[in-house]
Short mmCIF file of C-alpha atoms (C1' of nucleotides) in Angstrom, two decimals:
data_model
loop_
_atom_site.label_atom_id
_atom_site.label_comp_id
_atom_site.label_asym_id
_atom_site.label_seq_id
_atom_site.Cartn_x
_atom_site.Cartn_y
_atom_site.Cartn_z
CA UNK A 11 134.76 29.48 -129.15
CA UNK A 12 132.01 27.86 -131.92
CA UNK A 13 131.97 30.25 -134.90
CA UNK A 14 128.74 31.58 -136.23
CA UNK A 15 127.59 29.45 -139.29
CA UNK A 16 128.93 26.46 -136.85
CA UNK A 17 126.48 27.65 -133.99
CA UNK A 18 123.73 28.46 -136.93
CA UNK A 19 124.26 25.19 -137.96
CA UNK A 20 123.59 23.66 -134.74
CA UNK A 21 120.79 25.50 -133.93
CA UNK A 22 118.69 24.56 -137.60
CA UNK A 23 119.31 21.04 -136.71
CA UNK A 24 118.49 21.48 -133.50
CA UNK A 25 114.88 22.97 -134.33
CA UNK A 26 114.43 20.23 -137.49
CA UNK A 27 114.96 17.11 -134.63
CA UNK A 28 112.19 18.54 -132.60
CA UNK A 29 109.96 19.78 -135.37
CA UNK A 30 110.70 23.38 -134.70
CA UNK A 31 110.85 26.04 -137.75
CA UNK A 32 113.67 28.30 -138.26
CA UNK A 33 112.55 31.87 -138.01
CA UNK A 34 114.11 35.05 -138.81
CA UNK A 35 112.86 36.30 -135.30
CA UNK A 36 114.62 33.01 -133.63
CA UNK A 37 118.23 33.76 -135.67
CA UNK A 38 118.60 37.14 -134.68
CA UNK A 39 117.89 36.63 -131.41
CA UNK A 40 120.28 33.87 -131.18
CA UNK A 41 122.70 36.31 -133.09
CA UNK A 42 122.69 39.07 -130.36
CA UNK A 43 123.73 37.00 -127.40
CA UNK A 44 126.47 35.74 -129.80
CA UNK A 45 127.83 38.77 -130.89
CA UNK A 46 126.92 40.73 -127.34
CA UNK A 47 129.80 39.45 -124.90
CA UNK A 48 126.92 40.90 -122.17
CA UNK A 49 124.16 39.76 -120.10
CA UNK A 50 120.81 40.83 -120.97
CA UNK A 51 116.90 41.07 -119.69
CA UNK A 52 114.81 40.07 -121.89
CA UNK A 53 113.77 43.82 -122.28
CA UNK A 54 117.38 44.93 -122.73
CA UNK A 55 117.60 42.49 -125.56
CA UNK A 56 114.24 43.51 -126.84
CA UNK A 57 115.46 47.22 -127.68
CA UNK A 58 118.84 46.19 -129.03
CA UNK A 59 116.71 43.89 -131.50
CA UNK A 60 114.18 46.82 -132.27
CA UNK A 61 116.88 49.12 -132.80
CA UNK A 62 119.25 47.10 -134.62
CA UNK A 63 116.33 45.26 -136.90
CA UNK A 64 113.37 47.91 -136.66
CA UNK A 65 111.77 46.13 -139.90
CA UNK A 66 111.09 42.85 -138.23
CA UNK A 67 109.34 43.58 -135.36
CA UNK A 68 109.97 41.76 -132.62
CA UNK A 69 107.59 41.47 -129.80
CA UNK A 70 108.71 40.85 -126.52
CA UNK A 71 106.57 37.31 -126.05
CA UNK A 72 108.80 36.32 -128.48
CA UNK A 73 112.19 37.28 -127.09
CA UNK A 74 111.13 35.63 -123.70
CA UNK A 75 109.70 32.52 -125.55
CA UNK A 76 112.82 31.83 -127.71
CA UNK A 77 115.19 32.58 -124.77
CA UNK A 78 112.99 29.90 -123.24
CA UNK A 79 113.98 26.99 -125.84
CA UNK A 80 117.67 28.51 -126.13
CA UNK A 81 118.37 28.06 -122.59
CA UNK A 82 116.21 24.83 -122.47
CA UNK A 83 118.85 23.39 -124.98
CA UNK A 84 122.01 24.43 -123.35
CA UNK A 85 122.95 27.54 -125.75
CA UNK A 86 122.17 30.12 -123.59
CA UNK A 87 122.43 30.19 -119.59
CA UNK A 88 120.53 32.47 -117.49
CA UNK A 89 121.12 33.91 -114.16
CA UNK A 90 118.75 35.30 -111.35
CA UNK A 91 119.93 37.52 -109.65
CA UNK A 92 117.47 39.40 -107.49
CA UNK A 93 113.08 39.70 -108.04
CA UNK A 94 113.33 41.37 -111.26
CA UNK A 95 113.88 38.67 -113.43
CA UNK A 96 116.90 37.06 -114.96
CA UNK A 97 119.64 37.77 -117.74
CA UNK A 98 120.96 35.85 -120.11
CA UNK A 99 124.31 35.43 -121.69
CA UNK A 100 125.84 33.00 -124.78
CA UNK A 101 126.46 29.86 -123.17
CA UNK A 102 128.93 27.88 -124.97
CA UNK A 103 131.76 29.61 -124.34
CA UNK A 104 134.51 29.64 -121.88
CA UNK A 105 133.74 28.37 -118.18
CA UNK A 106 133.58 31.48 -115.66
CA UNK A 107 131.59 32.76 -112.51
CA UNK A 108 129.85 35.78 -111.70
CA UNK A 109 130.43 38.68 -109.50
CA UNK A 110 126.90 40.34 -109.29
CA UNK A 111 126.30 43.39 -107.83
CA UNK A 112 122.34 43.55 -105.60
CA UNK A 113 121.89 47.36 -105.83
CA UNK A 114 122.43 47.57 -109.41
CA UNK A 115 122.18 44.34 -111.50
CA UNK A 116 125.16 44.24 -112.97
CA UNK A 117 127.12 41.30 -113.73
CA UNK A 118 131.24 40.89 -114.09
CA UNK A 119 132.60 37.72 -114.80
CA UNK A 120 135.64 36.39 -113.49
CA UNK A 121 137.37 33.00 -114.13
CA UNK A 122 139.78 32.02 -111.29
CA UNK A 123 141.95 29.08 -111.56
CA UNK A 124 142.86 28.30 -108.00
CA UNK A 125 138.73 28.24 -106.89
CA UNK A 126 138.30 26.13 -110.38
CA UNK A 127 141.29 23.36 -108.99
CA UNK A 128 140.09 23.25 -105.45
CA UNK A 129 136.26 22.15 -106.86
CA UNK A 130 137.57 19.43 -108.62
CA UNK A 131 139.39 18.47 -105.66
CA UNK A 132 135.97 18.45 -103.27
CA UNK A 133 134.44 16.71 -105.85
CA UNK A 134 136.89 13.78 -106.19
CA UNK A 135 136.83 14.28 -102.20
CA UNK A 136 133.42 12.94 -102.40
CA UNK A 137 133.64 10.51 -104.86
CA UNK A 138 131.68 13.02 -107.53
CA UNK A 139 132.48 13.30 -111.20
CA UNK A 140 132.12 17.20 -111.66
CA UNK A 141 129.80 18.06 -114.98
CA UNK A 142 129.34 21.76 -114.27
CA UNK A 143 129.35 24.35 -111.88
CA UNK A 144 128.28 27.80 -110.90
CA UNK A 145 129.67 30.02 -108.21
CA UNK A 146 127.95 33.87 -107.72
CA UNK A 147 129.46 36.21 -105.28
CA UNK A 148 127.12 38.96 -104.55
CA UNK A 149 127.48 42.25 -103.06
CA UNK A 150 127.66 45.70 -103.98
CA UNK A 151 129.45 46.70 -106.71
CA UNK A 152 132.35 49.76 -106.30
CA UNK A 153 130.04 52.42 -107.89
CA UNK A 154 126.96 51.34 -105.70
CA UNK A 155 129.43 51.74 -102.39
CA UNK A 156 130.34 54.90 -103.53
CA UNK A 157 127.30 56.44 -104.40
CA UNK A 158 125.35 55.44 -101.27
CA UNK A 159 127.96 55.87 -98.86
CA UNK A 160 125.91 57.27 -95.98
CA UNK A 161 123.52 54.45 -95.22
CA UNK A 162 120.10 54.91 -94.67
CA UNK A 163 117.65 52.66 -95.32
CA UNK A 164 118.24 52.02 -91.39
CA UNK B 9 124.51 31.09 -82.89
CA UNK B 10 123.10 34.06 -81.88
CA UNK B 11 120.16 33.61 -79.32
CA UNK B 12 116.83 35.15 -79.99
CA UNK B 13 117.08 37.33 -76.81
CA UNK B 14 120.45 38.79 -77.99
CA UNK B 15 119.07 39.08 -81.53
CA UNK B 16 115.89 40.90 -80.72
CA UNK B 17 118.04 43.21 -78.48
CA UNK B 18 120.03 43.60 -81.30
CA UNK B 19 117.03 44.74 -83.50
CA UNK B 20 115.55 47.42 -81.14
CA UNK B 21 118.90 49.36 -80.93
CA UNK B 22 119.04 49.16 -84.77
CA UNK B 23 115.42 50.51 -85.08
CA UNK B 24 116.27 53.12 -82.26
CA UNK B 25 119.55 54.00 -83.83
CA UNK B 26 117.39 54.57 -86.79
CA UNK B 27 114.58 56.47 -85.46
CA UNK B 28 112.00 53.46 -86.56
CA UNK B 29 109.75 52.16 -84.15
CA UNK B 30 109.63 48.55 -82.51
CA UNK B 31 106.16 47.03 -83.79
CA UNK B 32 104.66 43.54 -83.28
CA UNK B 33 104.52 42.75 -86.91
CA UNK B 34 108.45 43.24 -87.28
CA UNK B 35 108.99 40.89 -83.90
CA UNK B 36 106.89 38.08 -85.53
CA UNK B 37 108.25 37.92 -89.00
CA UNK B 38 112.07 38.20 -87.46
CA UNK B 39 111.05 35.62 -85.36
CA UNK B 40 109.14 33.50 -87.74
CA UNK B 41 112.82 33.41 -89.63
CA UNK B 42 114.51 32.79 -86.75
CA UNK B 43 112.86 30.27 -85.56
CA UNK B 44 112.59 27.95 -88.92
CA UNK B 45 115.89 26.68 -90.34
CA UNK B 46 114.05 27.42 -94.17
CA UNK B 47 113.89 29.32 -96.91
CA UNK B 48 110.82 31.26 -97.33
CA UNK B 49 108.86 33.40 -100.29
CA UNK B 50 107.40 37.04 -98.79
CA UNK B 51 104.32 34.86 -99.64
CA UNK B 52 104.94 31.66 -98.17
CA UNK B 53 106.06 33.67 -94.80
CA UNK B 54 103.16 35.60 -95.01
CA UNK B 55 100.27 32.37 -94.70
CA UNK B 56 102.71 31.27 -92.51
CA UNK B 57 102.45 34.14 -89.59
CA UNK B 58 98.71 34.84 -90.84
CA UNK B 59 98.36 30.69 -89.17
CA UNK B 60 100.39 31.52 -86.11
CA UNK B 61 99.53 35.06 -85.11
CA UNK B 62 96.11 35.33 -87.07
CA UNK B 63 94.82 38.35 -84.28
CA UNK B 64 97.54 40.67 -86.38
CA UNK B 65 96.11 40.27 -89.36
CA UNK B 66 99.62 41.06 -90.94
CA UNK B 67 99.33 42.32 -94.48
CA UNK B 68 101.56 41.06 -96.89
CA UNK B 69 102.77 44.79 -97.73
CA UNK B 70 104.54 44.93 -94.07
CA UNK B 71 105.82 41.20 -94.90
CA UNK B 72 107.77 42.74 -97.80
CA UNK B 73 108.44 46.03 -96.42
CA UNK B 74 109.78 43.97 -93.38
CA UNK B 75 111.79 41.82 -95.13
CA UNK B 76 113.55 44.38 -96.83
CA UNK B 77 114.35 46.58 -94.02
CA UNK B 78 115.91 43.57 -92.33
CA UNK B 79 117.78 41.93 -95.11
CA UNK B 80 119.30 46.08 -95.87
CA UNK B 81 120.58 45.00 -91.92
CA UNK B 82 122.00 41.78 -92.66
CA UNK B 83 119.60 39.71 -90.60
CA UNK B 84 118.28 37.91 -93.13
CA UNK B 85 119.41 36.64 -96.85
CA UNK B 86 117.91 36.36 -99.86
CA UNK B 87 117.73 33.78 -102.80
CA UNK B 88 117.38 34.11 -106.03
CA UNK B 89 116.29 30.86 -107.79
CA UNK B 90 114.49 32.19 -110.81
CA UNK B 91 112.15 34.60 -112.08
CA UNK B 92 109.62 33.65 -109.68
CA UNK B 93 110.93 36.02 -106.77
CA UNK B 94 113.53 35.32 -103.79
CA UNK B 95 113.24 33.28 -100.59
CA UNK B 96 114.55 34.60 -97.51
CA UNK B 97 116.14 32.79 -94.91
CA UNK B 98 117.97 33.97 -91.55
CA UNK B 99 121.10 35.24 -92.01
CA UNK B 100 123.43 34.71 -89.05
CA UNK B 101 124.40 31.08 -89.65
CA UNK B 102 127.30 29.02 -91.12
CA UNK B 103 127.80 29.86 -94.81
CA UNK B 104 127.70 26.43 -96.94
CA UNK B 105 128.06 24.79 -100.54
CA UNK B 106 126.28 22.27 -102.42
CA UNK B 107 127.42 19.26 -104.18
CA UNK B 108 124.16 18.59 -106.59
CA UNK B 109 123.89 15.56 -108.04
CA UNK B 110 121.83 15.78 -112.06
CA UNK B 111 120.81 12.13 -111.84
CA UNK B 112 119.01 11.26 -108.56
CA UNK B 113 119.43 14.57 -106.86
CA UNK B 114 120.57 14.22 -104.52
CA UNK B 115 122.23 17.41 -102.31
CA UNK B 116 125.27 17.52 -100.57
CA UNK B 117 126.62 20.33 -98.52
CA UNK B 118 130.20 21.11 -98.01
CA UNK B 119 132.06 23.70 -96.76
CA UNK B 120 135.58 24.36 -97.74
CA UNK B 121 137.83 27.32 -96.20
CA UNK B 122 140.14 27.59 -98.81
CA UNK B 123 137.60 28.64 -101.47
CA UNK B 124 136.05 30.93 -98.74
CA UNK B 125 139.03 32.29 -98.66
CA UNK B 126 140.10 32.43 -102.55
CA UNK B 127 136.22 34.46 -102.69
CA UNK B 128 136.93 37.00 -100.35
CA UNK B 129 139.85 37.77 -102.15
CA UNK B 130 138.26 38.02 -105.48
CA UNK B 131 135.90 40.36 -104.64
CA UNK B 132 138.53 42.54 -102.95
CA UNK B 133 140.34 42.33 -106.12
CA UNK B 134 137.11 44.03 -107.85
CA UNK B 135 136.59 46.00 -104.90
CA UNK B 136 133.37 44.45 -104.18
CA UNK B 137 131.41 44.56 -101.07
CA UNK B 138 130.79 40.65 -100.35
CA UNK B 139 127.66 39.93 -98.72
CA UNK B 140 126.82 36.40 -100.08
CA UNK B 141 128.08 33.29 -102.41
CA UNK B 142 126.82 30.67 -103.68
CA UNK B 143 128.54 27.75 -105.48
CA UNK B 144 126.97 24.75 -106.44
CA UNK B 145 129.23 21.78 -108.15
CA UNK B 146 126.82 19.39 -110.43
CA UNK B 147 127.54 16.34 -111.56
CA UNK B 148 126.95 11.88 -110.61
CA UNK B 149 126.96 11.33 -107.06
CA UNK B 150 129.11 8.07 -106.17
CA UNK B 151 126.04 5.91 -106.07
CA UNK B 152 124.68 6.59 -109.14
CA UNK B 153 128.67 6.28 -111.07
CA UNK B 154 128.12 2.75 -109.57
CA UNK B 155 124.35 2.22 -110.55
CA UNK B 156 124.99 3.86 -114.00
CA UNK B 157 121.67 4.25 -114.25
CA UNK B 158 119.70 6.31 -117.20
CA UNK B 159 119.81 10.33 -117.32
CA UNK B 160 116.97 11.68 -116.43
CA UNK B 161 116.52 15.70 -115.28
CA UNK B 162 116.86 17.12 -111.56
"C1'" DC C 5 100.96 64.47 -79.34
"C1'" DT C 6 103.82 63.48 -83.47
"C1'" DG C 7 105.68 61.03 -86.82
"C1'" DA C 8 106.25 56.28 -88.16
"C1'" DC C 9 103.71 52.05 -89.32
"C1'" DT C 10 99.94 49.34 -91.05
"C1'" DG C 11 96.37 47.19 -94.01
"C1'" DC C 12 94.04 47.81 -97.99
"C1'" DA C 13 93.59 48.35 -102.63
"C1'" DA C 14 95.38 50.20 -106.62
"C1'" DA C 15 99.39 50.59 -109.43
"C1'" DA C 16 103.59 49.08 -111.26
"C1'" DT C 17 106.65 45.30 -112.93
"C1'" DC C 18 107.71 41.40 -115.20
"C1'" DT C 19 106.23 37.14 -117.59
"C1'" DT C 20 102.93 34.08 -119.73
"C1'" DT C 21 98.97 32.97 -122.50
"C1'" DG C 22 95.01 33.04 -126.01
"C1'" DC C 23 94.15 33.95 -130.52
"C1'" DA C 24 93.85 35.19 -135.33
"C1'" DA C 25 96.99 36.18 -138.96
"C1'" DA C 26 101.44 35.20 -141.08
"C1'" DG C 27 105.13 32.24 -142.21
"C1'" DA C 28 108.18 27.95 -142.72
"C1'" DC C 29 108.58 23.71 -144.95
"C1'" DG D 13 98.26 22.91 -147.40
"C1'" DT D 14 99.54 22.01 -142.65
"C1'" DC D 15 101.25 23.05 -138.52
"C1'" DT D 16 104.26 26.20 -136.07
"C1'" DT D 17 105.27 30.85 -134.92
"C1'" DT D 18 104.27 35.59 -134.31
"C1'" DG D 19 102.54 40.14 -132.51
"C1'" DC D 20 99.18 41.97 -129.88
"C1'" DA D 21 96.67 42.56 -126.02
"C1'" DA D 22 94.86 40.66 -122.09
"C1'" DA D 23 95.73 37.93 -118.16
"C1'" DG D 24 98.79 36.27 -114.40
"C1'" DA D 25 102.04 36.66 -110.92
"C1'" DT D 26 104.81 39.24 -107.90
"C1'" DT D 27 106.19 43.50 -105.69
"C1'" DT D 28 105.62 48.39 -104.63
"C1'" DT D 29 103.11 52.52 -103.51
"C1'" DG D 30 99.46 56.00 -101.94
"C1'" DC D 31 96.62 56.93 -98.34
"C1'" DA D 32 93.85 57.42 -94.21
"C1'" DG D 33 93.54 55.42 -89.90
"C1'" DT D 34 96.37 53.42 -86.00
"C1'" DC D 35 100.02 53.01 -82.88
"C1'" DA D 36 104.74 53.44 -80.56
"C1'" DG D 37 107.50 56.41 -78.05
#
DNA sequence: CTGACTGCAAAATCTTTGCAAAGAC
DNA sequence: GTCTTTGCAAAGATTTTGCAGTCAG
């Protein structure tokens, strides 16, 4: 995986080509989904930044704006996975899918290399050349079963 | 696929079972979803029914209280696209993939058993209740290989 | 009749926006 | 110094909830 001052790098440059400024708020930011091998809300990642830089802060418009222009230039990737908004994790790392969980939120990735052969074989099936791809499989994660065994909501 | 006469049989012995009571505003919006091979916001369902059944005067607080009670059942899916809320479609239908392609846009659907297969497996490996996938493969559609034609976004 | 259901409006969430002050270059 | 960025608070957008009247069984 890119190292830090690499990914630093990358990012100043990225921000001087477009005119952008390079911000203490915007680096640490960037920093926590680097160092966080997690997904995170926006709000999640809000606290950890209060908590972990309590002198700078942050205000939430920012955290949603610069996740904005990090996942708008590829560093960061974002999932939905029900109404309540999306979470984000480091994106330039390893290629792997999602297991996510609808009662609770939570997210565990997987990487699985038959399902990751058999998509390049449907896309050379239909004449495709494969750039990305995402796969979620949703349902309800062990703890959830457990702790609402009985059902019912109806 | 299930006919609507089976379905809404179906439905009553679920609200029975369940001590809930059969109402004209749950027939409509299970039929409504039914009946259209879509994906819908609680909003966009809502106008919808308010057009076709406007004596009920449905309020949009049954439309989500509705749609939750029936996608709890399994009647009826739900999307997550972004932060912007789900869509809904019906739920007892052929599962499918999508081939996506980043330069014209294209949208292919495929189906392929063995990853079906390789999914279910995974999430019995993380003892996971499955109730939905998605997988979408991006990339240059044949056409567009040929064309080589400039980038431009979805 | 009785308890569930409904529409309404208010409240609760989550996200975006306007703006004056602060900061990067 | 100039133009972007920031925090704050207010505004938007979407979803949920409280409640009194209505309705299914």
């Amino acid at each position: 995986m890119i190292d830090y001052p690499t990914l630093l790098q990358t990012f100043k440059q990225l921000l001087k080509d477009n005119g952008l400024k390079f911000t203490n708020q915007r680096e640490v930011i960037l920093k926590m989904l680097y160092e966080h091998d997690d997904h995170f809300t926006p709000e999640a990642l809000h606290h950890l930044i209060k908590d972990n830089y309590p002198q700078l802060n942050v205000g939430i418009a920012t955290v949603y704006r610069t996740l904005g222009l990090l996942e708008d230039n590829g560093i960061i990737n974002s999932i939905s996975f029900d109404a309540k908004g999306k979470k984000y994790e480091f994106g330039l790392k390893k290629h792997h899918d999602h297991l996510i969980c609808t009662r609770c939120g939570k997210l565990i990735e997987f990487y699985d290399k038959m399902i990751e052969e058999q998509q390049k074989l449907i896309a050379k099936n239909f004449h495709f050349l494969m750039t990305d791809h995402t796969m979620n499989i949703l349902g309800i994660c062990e703890t959830c079963q457990k702790a609402n065994k009985p059902q019912e909501k109806i």
